[in-house]
Every structure is written in structure tokens, then in C-alpha cells.
Coordinates of C-alpha atoms and ligand atoms in Angstrom, one line a residue:
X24 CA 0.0 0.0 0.0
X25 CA 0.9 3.4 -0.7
X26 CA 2.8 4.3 2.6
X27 CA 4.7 0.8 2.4
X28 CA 5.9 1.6 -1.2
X29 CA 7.1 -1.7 -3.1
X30 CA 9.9 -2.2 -5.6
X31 CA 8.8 -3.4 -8.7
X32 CA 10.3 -7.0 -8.9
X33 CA 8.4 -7.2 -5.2
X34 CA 5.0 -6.4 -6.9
X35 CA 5.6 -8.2 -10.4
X36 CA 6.5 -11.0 -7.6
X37 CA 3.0 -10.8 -5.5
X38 CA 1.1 -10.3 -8.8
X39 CA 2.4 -13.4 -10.1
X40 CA 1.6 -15.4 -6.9
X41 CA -2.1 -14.1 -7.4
X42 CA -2.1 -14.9 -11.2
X43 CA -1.2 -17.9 -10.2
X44 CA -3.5 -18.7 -7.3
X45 CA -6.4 -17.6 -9.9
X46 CA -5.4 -19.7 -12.0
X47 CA -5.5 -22.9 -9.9
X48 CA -9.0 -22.0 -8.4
X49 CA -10.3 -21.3 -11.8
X50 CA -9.6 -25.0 -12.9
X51 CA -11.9 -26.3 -9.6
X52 CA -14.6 -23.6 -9.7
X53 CA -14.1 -20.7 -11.5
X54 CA -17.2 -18.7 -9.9
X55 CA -15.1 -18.2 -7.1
X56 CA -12.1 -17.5 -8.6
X57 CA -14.5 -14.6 -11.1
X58 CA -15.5 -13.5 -7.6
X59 CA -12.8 -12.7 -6.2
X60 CA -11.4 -11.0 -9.1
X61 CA -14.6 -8.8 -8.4
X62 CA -14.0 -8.3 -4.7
X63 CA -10.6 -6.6 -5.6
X64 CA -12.0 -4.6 -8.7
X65 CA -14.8 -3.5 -5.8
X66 CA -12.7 -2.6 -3.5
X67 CA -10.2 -0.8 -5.7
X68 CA -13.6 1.5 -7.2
X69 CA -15.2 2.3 -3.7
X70 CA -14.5 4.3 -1.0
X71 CA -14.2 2.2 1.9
X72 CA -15.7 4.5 4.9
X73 CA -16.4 1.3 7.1
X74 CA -14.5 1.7 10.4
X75 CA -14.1 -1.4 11.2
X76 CA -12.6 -2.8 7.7
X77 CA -9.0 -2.2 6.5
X78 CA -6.4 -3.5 3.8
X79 CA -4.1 -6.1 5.0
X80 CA -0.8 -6.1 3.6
X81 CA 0.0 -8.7 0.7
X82 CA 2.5 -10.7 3.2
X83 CA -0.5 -10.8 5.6
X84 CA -3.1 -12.3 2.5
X85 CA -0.6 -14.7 1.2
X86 CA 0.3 -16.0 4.9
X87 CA -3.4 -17.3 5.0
X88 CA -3.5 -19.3 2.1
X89 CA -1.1 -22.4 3.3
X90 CA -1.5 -25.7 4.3
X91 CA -1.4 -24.6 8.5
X92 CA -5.3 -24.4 7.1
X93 CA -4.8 -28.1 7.4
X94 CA -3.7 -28.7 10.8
X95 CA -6.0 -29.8 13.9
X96 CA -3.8 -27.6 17.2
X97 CA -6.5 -27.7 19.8
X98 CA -4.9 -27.0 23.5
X99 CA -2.1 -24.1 23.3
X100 CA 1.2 -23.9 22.9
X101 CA 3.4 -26.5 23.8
X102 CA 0.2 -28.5 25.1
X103 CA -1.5 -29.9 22.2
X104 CA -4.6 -32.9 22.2
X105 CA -3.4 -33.6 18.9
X106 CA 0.3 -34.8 17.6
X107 CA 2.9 -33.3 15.1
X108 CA 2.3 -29.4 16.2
X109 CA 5.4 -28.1 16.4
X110 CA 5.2 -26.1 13.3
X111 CA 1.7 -24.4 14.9
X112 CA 3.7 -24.1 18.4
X113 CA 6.4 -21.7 16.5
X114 CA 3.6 -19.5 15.0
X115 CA 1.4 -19.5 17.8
X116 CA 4.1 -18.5 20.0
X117 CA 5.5 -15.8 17.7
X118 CA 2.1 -14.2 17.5
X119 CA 2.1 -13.7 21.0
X120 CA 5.3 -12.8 21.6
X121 CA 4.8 -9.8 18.8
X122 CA 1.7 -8.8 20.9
X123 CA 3.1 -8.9 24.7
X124 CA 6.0 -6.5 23.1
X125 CA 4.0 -4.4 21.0
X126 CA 1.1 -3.8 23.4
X127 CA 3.7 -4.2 26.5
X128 CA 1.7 -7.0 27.9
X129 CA 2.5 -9.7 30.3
X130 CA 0.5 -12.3 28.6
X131 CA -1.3 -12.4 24.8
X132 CA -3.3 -15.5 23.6
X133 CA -3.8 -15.4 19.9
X134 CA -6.3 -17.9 19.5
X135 CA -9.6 -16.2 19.0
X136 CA -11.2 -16.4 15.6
X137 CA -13.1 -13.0 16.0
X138 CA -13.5 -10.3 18.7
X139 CA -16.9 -12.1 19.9
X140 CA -14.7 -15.2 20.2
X141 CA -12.2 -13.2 22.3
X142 CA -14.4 -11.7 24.4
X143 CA -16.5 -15.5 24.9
X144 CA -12.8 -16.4 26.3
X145 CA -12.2 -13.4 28.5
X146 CA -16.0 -14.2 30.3
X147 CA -15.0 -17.7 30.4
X148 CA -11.6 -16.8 32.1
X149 CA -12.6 -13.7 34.6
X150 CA -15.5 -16.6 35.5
X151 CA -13.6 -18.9 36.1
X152 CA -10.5 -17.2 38.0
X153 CA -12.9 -14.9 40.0
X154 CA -15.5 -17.7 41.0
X155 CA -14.8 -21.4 40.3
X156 CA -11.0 -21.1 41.3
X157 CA -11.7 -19.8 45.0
X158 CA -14.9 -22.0 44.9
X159 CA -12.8 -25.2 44.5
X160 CA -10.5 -24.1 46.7
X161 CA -13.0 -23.9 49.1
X162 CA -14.0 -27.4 48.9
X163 CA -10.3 -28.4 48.7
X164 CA -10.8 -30.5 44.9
X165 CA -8.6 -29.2 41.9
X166 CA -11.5 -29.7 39.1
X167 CA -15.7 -29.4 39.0
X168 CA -15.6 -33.2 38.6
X169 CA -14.7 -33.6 41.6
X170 CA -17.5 -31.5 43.2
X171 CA -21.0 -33.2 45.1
X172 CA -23.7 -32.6 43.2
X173 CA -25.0 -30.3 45.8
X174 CA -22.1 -28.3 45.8
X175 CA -21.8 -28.3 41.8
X176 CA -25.3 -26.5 42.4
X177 CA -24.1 -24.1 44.3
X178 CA -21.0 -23.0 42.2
X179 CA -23.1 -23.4 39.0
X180 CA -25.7 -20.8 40.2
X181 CA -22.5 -18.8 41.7
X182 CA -21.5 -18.8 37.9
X183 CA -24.6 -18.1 36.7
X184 CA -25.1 -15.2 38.8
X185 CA -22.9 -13.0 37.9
X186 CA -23.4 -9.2 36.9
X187 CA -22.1 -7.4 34.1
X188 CA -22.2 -3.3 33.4
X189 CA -20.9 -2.5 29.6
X190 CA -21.5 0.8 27.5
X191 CA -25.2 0.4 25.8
X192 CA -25.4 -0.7 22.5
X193 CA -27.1 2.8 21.3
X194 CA -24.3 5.0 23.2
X195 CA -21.5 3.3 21.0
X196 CA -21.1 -0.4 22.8
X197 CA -21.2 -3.4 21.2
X198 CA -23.6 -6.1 21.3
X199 CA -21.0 -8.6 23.4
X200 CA -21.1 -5.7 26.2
X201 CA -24.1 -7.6 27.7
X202 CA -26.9 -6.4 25.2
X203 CA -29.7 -8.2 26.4
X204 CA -30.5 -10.4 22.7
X205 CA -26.9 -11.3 22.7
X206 CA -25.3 -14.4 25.0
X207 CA -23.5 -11.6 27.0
X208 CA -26.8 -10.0 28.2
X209 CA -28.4 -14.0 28.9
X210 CA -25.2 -15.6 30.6
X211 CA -24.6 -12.2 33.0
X212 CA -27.6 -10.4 34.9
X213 CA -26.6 -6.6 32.8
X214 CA -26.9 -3.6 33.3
X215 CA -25.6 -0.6 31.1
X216 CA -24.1 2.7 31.2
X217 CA -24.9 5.4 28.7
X218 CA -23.5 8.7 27.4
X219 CA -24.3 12.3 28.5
X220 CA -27.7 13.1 26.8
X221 CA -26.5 16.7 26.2
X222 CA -22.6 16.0 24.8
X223 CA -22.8 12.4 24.3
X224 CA -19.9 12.3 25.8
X225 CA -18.9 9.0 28.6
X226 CA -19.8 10.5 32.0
X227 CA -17.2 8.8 34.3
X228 CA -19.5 10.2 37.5
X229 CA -22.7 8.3 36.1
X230 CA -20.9 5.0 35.4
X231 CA -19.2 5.3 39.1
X232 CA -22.6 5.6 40.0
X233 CA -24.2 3.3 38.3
X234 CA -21.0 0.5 39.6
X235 CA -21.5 1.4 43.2
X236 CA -25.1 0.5 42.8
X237 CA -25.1 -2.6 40.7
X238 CA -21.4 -3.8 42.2
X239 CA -20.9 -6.1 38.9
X240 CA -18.3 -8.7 38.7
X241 CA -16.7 -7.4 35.5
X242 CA -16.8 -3.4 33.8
X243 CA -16.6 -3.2 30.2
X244 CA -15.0 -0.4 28.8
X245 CA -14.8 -0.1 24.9
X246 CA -17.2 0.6 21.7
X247 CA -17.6 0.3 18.5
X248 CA -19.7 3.4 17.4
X249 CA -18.2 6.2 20.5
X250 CA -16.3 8.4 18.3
X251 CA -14.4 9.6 21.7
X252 CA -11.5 8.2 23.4
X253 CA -11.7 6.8 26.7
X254 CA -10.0 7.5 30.4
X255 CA -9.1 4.0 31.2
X256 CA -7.5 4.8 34.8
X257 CA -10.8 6.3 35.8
X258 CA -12.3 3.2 34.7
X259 CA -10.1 0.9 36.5
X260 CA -10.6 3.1 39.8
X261 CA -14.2 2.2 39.4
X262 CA -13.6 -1.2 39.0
X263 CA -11.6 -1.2 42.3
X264 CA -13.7 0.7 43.7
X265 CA -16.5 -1.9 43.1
X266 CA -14.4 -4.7 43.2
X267 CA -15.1 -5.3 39.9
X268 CA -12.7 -6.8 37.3
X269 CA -11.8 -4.3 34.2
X270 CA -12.4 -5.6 30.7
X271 CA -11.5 -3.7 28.1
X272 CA -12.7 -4.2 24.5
X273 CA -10.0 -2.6 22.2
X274 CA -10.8 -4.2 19.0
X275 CA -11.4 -1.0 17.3
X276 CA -8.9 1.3 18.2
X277 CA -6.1 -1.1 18.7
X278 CA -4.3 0.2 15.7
X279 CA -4.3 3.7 18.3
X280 CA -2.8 1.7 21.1
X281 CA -0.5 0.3 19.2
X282 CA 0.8 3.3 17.2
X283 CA 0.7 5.0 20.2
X284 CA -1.8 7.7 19.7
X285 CA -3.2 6.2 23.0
X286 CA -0.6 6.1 25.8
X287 CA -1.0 6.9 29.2
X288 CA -4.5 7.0 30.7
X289 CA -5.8 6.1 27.1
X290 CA -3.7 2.8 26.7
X291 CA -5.9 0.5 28.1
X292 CA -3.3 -2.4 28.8
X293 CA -1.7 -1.2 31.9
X294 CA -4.8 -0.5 33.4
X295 CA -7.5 -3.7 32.8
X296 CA -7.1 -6.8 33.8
X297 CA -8.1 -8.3 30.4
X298 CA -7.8 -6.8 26.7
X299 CA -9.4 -8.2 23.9
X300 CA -9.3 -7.1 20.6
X301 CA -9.9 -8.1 16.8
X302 CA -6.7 -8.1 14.6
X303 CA -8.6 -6.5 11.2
X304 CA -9.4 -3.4 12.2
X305 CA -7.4 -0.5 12.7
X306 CA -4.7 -3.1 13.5
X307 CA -4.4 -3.8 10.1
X308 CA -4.3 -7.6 9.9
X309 CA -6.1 -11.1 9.3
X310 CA -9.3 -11.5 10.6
X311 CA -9.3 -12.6 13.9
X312 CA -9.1 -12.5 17.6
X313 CA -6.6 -11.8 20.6
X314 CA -6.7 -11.4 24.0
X315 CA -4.0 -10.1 26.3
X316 CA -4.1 -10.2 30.0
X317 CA -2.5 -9.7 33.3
X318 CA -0.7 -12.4 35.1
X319 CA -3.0 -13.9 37.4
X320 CA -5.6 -14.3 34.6
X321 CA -2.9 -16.2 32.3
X322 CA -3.8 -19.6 33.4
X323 CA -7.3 -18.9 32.6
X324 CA -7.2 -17.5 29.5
X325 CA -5.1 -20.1 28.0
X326 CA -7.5 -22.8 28.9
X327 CA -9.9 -20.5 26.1
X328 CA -9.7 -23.7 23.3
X329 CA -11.0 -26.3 24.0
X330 CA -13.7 -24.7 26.8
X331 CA -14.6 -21.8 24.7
X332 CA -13.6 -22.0 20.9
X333 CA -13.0 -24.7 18.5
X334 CA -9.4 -25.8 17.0
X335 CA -7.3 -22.5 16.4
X336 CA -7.2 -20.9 12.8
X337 CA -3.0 -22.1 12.2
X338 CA -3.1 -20.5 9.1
X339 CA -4.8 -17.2 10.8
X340 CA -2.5 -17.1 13.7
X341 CA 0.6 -17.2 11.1
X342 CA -1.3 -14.3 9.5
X343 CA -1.4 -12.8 13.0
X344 CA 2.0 -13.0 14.1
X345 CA 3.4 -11.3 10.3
X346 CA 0.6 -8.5 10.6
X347 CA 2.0 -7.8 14.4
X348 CA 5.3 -8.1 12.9
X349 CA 4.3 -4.9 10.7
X350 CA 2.7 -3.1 13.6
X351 CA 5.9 -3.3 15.4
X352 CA 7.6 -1.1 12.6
X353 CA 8.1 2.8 13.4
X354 CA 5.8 3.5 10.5
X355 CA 2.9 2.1 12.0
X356 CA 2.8 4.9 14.2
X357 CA 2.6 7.3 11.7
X358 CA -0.1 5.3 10.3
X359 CA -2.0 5.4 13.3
X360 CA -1.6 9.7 14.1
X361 CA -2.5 9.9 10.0
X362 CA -5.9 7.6 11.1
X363 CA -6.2 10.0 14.0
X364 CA -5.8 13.4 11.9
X365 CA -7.7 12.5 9.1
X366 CA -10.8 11.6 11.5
X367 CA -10.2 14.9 12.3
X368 CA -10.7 16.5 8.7
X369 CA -13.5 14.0 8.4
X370 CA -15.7 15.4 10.9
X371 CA -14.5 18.9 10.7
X372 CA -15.6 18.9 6.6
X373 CA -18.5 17.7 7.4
X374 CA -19.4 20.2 10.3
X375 CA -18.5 22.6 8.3
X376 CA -20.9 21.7 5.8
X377 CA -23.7 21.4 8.1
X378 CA -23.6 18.1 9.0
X379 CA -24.4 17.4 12.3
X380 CA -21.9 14.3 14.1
X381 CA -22.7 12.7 17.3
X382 CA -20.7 14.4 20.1
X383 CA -19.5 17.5 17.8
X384 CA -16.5 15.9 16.0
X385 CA -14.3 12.6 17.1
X386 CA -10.6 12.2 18.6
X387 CA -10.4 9.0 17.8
X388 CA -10.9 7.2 14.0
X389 CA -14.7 7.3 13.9
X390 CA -16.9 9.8 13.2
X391 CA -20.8 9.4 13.4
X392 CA -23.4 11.5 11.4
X393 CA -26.8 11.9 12.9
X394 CA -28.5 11.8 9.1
X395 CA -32.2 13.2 11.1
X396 CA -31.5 16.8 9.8
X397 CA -31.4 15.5 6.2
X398 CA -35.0 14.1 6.8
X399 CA -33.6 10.5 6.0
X400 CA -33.1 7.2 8.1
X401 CA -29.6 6.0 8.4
X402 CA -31.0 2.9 6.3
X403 CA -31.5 5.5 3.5
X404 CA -28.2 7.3 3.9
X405 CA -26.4 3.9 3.6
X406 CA -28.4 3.0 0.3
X407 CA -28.0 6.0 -1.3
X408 CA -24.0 6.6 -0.2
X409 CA -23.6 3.1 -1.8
X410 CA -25.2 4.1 -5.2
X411 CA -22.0 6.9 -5.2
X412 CA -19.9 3.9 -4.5
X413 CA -19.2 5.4 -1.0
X414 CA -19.2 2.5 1.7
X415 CA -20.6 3.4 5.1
X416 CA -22.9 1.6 7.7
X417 CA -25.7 2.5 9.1
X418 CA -25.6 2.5 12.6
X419 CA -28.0 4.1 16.0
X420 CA -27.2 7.4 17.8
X421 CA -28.0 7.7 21.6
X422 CA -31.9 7.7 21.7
X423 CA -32.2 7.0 18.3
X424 CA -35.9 7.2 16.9
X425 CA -35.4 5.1 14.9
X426 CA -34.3 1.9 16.6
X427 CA -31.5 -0.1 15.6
X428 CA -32.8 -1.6 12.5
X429 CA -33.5 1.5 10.4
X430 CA -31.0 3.9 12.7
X431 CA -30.8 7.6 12.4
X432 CA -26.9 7.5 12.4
X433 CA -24.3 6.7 9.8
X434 CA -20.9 5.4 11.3
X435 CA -17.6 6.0 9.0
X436 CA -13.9 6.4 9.5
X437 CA -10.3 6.2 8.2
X438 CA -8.1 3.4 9.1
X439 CA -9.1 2.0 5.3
X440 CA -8.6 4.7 2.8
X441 CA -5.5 6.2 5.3
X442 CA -3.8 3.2 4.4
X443 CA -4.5 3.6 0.6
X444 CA -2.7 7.1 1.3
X445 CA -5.5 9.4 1.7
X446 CA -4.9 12.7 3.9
X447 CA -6.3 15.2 5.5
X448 CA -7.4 16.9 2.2
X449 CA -8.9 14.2 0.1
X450 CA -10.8 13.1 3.6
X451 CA -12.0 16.9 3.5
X452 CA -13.3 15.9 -0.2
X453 CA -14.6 12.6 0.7
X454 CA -16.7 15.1 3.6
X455 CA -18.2 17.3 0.3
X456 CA -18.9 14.2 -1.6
X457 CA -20.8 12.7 1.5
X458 CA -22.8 16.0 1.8
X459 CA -23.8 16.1 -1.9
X460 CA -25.5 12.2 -1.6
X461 CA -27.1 12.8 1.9
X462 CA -28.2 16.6 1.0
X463 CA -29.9 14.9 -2.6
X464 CA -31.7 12.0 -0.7
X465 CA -35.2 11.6 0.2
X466 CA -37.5 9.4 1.4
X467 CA -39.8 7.3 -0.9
X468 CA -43.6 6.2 0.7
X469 CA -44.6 3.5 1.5
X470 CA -47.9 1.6 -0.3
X471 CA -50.0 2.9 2.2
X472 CA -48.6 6.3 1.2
X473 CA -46.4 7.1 4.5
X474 CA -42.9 7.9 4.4
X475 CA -41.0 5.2 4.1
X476 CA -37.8 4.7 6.3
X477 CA -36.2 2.4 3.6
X478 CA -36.9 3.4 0.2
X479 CA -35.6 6.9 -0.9
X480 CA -35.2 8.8 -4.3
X481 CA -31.4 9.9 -5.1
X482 CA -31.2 13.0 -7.3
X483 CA -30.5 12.8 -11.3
X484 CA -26.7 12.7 -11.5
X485 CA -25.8 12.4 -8.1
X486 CA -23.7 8.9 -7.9
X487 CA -22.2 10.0 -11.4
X488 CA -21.0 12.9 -10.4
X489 CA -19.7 11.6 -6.9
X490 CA -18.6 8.3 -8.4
X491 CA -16.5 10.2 -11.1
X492 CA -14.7 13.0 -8.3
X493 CA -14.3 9.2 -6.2
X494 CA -12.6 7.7 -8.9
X495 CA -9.7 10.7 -8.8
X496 CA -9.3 10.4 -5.5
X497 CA -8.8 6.5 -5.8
X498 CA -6.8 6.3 -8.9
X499 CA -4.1 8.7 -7.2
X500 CA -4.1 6.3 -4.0
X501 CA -3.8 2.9 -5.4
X502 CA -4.8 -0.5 -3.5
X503 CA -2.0 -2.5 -3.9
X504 CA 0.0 -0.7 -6.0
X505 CA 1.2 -3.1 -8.2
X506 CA -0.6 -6.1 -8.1
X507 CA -1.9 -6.6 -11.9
X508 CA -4.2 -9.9 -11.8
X509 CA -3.9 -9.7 -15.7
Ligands
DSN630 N1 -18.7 -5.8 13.3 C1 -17.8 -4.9 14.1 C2 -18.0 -3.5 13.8 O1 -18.3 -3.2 12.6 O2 -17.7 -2.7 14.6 C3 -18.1 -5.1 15.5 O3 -18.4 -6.5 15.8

């Protein structure tokens, strides 16, 4: 990618490995192999405003496609249930290793396949160091098998009892913060803090509040839609506080943490007890899970396969350990402050323009348009962005009228298209392009004749026009420079 430029005999080298790679897929089923052509020729022609997605680097794609795909590892390094993987063991414990330094962690298990997978483990581990471990000590047996059925009882409802406050899904949370619909909100009695109605903004106070009340077990802090960054030493006061146990879901802004944009207060890892995170996003590498952790919940967390998640993804961890590999080089933190500034240009070109964002403007890499003022749904906005060949998703405000299906909110931001090369000016442009889709949108009706909060009407001309200024902006910032599929 642009800010990792490649000689050419490298990219006549990657382009022939992906010729090549075509080529065999096209002999077994060629639909795929025509798709996937298409995904890259997509990709390439849109502008990816998704905050969550990213470009991994060609050593990151290639790593994936091997024969560790193959290989059963259950168990973790070093302790397999399964024979002959030493091979896994290296890359398992190289992907680790890059995360303990790069995060500064004392512990990193890079088995997850997702960021719900890593946060299933974390549960499982706080749950297990914080109740069953003093629970069978109590009884003086090492494992639940060896508990009476009455006391299994017991420590089963102990389990089962637990409580959990996370950030609401509508102020930014995620769904795995203990929404009620998901596991998180059936397996934990829940509760949830909220934003500030007036700034939207996390009110440490409320949530301290809220703690001392509710006393949970563990505190999640983390989003995925709070365009703000957070005060993780506050948090982890409150957890102490409350006696609670600090979880901290990093899996958007770990690309921050790790280029350093957050340090200090805003570095989670010195201050929670357990981190999880997704490697894709802002991290910039293969789709997946990790989870780092202090010390004392080691032992825990490494127990994650096989009592939480099936056999680890060999072929992903590989993946893992090269795309951590990358993050460790100095230009990853220019990376990140670029991901940081342009957010900034983002939101500002779009304030500017009259565009009103949920909590006046980010510091972080997402910025989220309340779409209300343009009379349209965020389901609309989405649509309609789309038809310009600008990629967004639709996503609820705090309070949002219209509920999390239809949404008033659209959530964009940067790591993607920083990572094609864009700055701070073409982000201003994307901002004016935005505005000329949402400002030339409106809502359809529905057969009864009500306004519809799905279908919409986008102006004569408008996804030319936008799709043509796009294409400028694209062409000068290449994906994958280089790479010619032929
Ligand atoms: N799907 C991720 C996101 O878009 O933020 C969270 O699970």
C-alpha cells in the first residue's frame, strides 16, 4: 500500500503469486475465482468508509492461504490434544510474543477467531479465575468433577449469577457488552451505562454511580460506534472501587494503542485486567481474535480452546504474528496519528458543511453523522451513499428514533482509505462528496402512502457525479499498488 511503497520486482512478484493462485481456483470452480477478481476490482472503485474494515498487507493475505489451514492444534502452545504441532507451536508462539511486546503486555493468547470469540474467552476466564478457582479451593478439589452434586449446584448458580455493566449498544457499545438479545446479556444479569444526553460524551461520575449500585463482577469499557476516546484509569478506579474486574474491548482502536496515539490513561493495557481485541481493524491484519491479560488471569485464558472455541485458525495465527510483525515497525505509528488526523478533517468537513456528528466531532478514527436533519433514516443514507460507490454503515445514535434496524446515524472512519494514502485533504473531499449524496436523498412512501424509512429517491446525476470526483481520489491512491491480476 501506498505508505509501504514496493519495488517493482516485489509487486511483479506478488502479482504473479495471485495470477497464479487464480489460476488454480479457476480450474476447480471458476465462480469463485471470477468473484474474487470482483471483490478486488470493488474494493479498488469504492470508497471504503467502514470503520471497522482495512487493507491487510499482501504478506498478511498470502500468509493465510497455506496448508497450516490443514492442521488440527487444539490446546495451546506446547500442550496440544493432537500430535505433530510443532510447526503451529512456533507461529502461535511468535504471535504472541509480537503482541506482549507491541502492546507491552504480560500475557497475549492469539487464538480467537473473532473479537466475539475473544471476548466469549475473556468471560470464560474472569468466571472462572474470579468464582470457580476460590470456589474449589474452598471445597479443597482441583476440578468441578470432583465437586457433590449439591455443591456443583451451588457454584453453578455462583456462575450463573454473575453481573455485568458494559456501554449500551445505542451509546456506542457493542452487542457482546451484555446487550440483552446477545449471550453476554443472557449468561450475565446486565446492566448498562450510557452517554451524557446533552454531549454524548462517557460521564465517568454516572458510570461510578451506576458500579457502586449494581457492584458487577466485571466493567466493560470499549465501543464500537463512540467516536471519543476513553480515560481507562478512571475506569479501573471504578472497578476497584466496586471490586469489579476491568475488561477492556479494544478491538477498534487497537491500531491507536498500538501506534501509540493512545498512551497513558488512554492505553488501556496497563490498566484492565483483560484486553481483547480483533486483529482487522485499525490493526491492520487477518481477521481474527486476541486477547492479552494480566498475570494472574494467564492460566485462565489459555484454557480458552478447547472450553470456549474450537481448533485455532493455524493458518490465521501465522497471519497474526506477520501483521504484528508490521505493527511493530516505526511507521505504524505514523499510520496510526494519520488515522487520527484525518478523522479529524473528516468530521470537521463535514461540520463545516452542516452536517451534524454525534458528540460535535471525534478524537479518535470514527466519526458518526446523525443523518435526522437530512429528513432520511440512516438505512436510506447507507443505500443511497452506496449508489455513489461510498461505503458506510448504518448505525443508531443515543436515543435513536429510529431503533437499531432503520437507525438515524451513519458510522464512517479512516483506518481504510488512510492506508490507501489518503490525507487530511482528500478526507476533506470525501466530507463534500458525503454531503452532496445525503443533501440529494429523500424518502420514498410507503404503499399505504407514509414515508418510508427504507426506500428513498437519489437526485438525477448524483452517484455519477460523486462516483467520477471518487474515482480521482482512488486512482491517485492505489490498492495494492502493483498487483496486476492480468
Ligand atoms: N462488526 C464490528 C464492527 O463493525 O464494529 C463489531 O463487531
Amino acid at each position: 500500500m501506498s505508505e509501504t511503497p514496493r519495488s517493482d520486482a516485489t509487486s511483479d512478484l506478488i502479482s504473479s503469486a495471485y495470477r497464479q493462485a487464480l489460476e488454480v481456483i479457476e480450474g476447480v470452480e471458476p465462480r469463485v475465482a471470477a468473484a474474487t477478481r470482483q471483490e478486488l476490482a470493488d474494493q479498488r472503485g469504492s470508497l471504503k468508509l467502514i470503520a471497522s474494515e482495512n487493507y491487510a498487507s499482501p504478506a498478511v493475505l498470502l500468509t493465510m492461504g497455506t496448508w497450516f489451514s490443514d492442521k488440527y492444534a487444539e490446546g495451546t502452545v506446547g500442550h496440544r490434544f493432537y500430535a505433530g504441532c510443532q510447526n503451529v507451536d512456533t507461529v502461535e508462539a511468535l504471535a504472541a510474543e509480537h503482541a506482549r511486546e507491541l502492546f507491552g503486555a504480560p500475557y497475549a493468547y492469539a487464538q480467537p477467531h473473532s473479537g466475539i470469540d475473544a471476548n466469549l474467552v475473556a468471560f470464560w476466564s474472569i468466571l472462572a479465575h474470579r468464582v470457580e478457582t476460590p470456589a474449589l479451593e474452598k471445597h479443597s478439589v482441583k476440578n468441578v468433577n470432583e465437586l457433590s452434586e449439591g455443591d456443583w449446584e451451588t457454584l453453578r448458580a455462583e456462575l450463573g449469577n454473575q453481573r455485568l455493566l458494559g456501554m449500551s449498544l445505542d451509546a456506542g457499545g457493542h452487542l457482546t457488552h451484555g446487550f440483552r438479545p446477545n449471550i453476554s446479556g443472557k449468561m450475565f444479569h446486565q446492566q448498562q451505562y450510557g452517554t451524557d444526553p446533552e454531549t454524548g460524551l462517557l460521564d465517568y461520575d454516572a458510570v461510578a454511580a451506576k458500579a457502586r449500585e449494581f457492584r458487577p463482577l466485571i466493567l466493560i469499557a470499549g465501543y464500537s460506534a463512540y467516536p471519543r476516546r476513553v480515560n481507562f484509569a478512571k475506569m479501573r478506579e471504578i472497578a476497584d472501587e466496586v471490586g469489579a474486574t476491568l475488561m477492556v474491548d479494544m478491538a477498534h482502536f487497537a491500531g491507536l494503542v498500538a501506534g501509540k496515539v493512545f498512551t497513558g490513561d488512554e492505553d488501556p493495557v496497563p490498566h484492565a485486567h483483560v484486553v481483547t481485541t480483533t486483529t482487522h481493524k485499525s490493526l491492520r491484519g487477518p481477521r481474527g481474535g486476541l486477547v492479552l491479560a494480566q498475570e494472574e488471569f494467564a492460566s485462565s485464558v489459555d484454557r480458552g480452546c478447547p472450553m470456549v472455541l474450537g481448533g485455532p485458525l493455524s493458518h490465521v495465527m501465522a497471519a497474526k504474528a506477520v501483521a504484528l510483525a508490521e505493527a511493530r515497525q516505526p511507521s505504524f505509528q505514523d499510520y496510526a496519528q494519520r488515522i487520527a488526523d484525518n478523522a479529524k478533517s473528516l468530521a470537521e468537513g463535514l461540520m463545516k458543511r452542516g452536517v451534524t456528528l454525534v458528540t460535535d466531532g471525534t478524537d479518535n478514527h470514527i466519526v458518526l453523522l446523525d443523518v435526522g436533519s437530512f429528513g432520511i433514516t440512516g438505512r436510506q443514507a447507507e443505500s443511497a451513499l452506496l449508489d455513489a460507490g461510498v461505503v458506510t454503515n448504518r448505525n443508531s445514535v443515543p436515543a435513536d428514533p429510529n431503533g437499531a434496524w432503520y437507525t438515524s446515524g451513519v458510522r464512517i472512519g479512516t483506518p481504510a482509505l488512510t492506508t490507501r494514502g489518503f490525507g487530511a485533504d482528500e478526507f476533506d473531499k470525501v466530507a463534500e462528496l458525503m454531503v452532496d449524496v445525503l443533501a440529494n436523498t429523500t424518502p420514498g412512501t410507503t404503499s399505504a402512502g407514509a414515508p418510508s424509512k427504507a426506500s428513498y429517491t437519489l437526485g438525477d446525476g448524483v452517484a455519477d457525479r460523486v462516483r467520477a470526483a471518487s474515482a480521482e481520489l482512488l486512482d491517485a491512491n492505489p490498492l495494492y499498488p502493483g498487483l496486476d491480476l492480468g
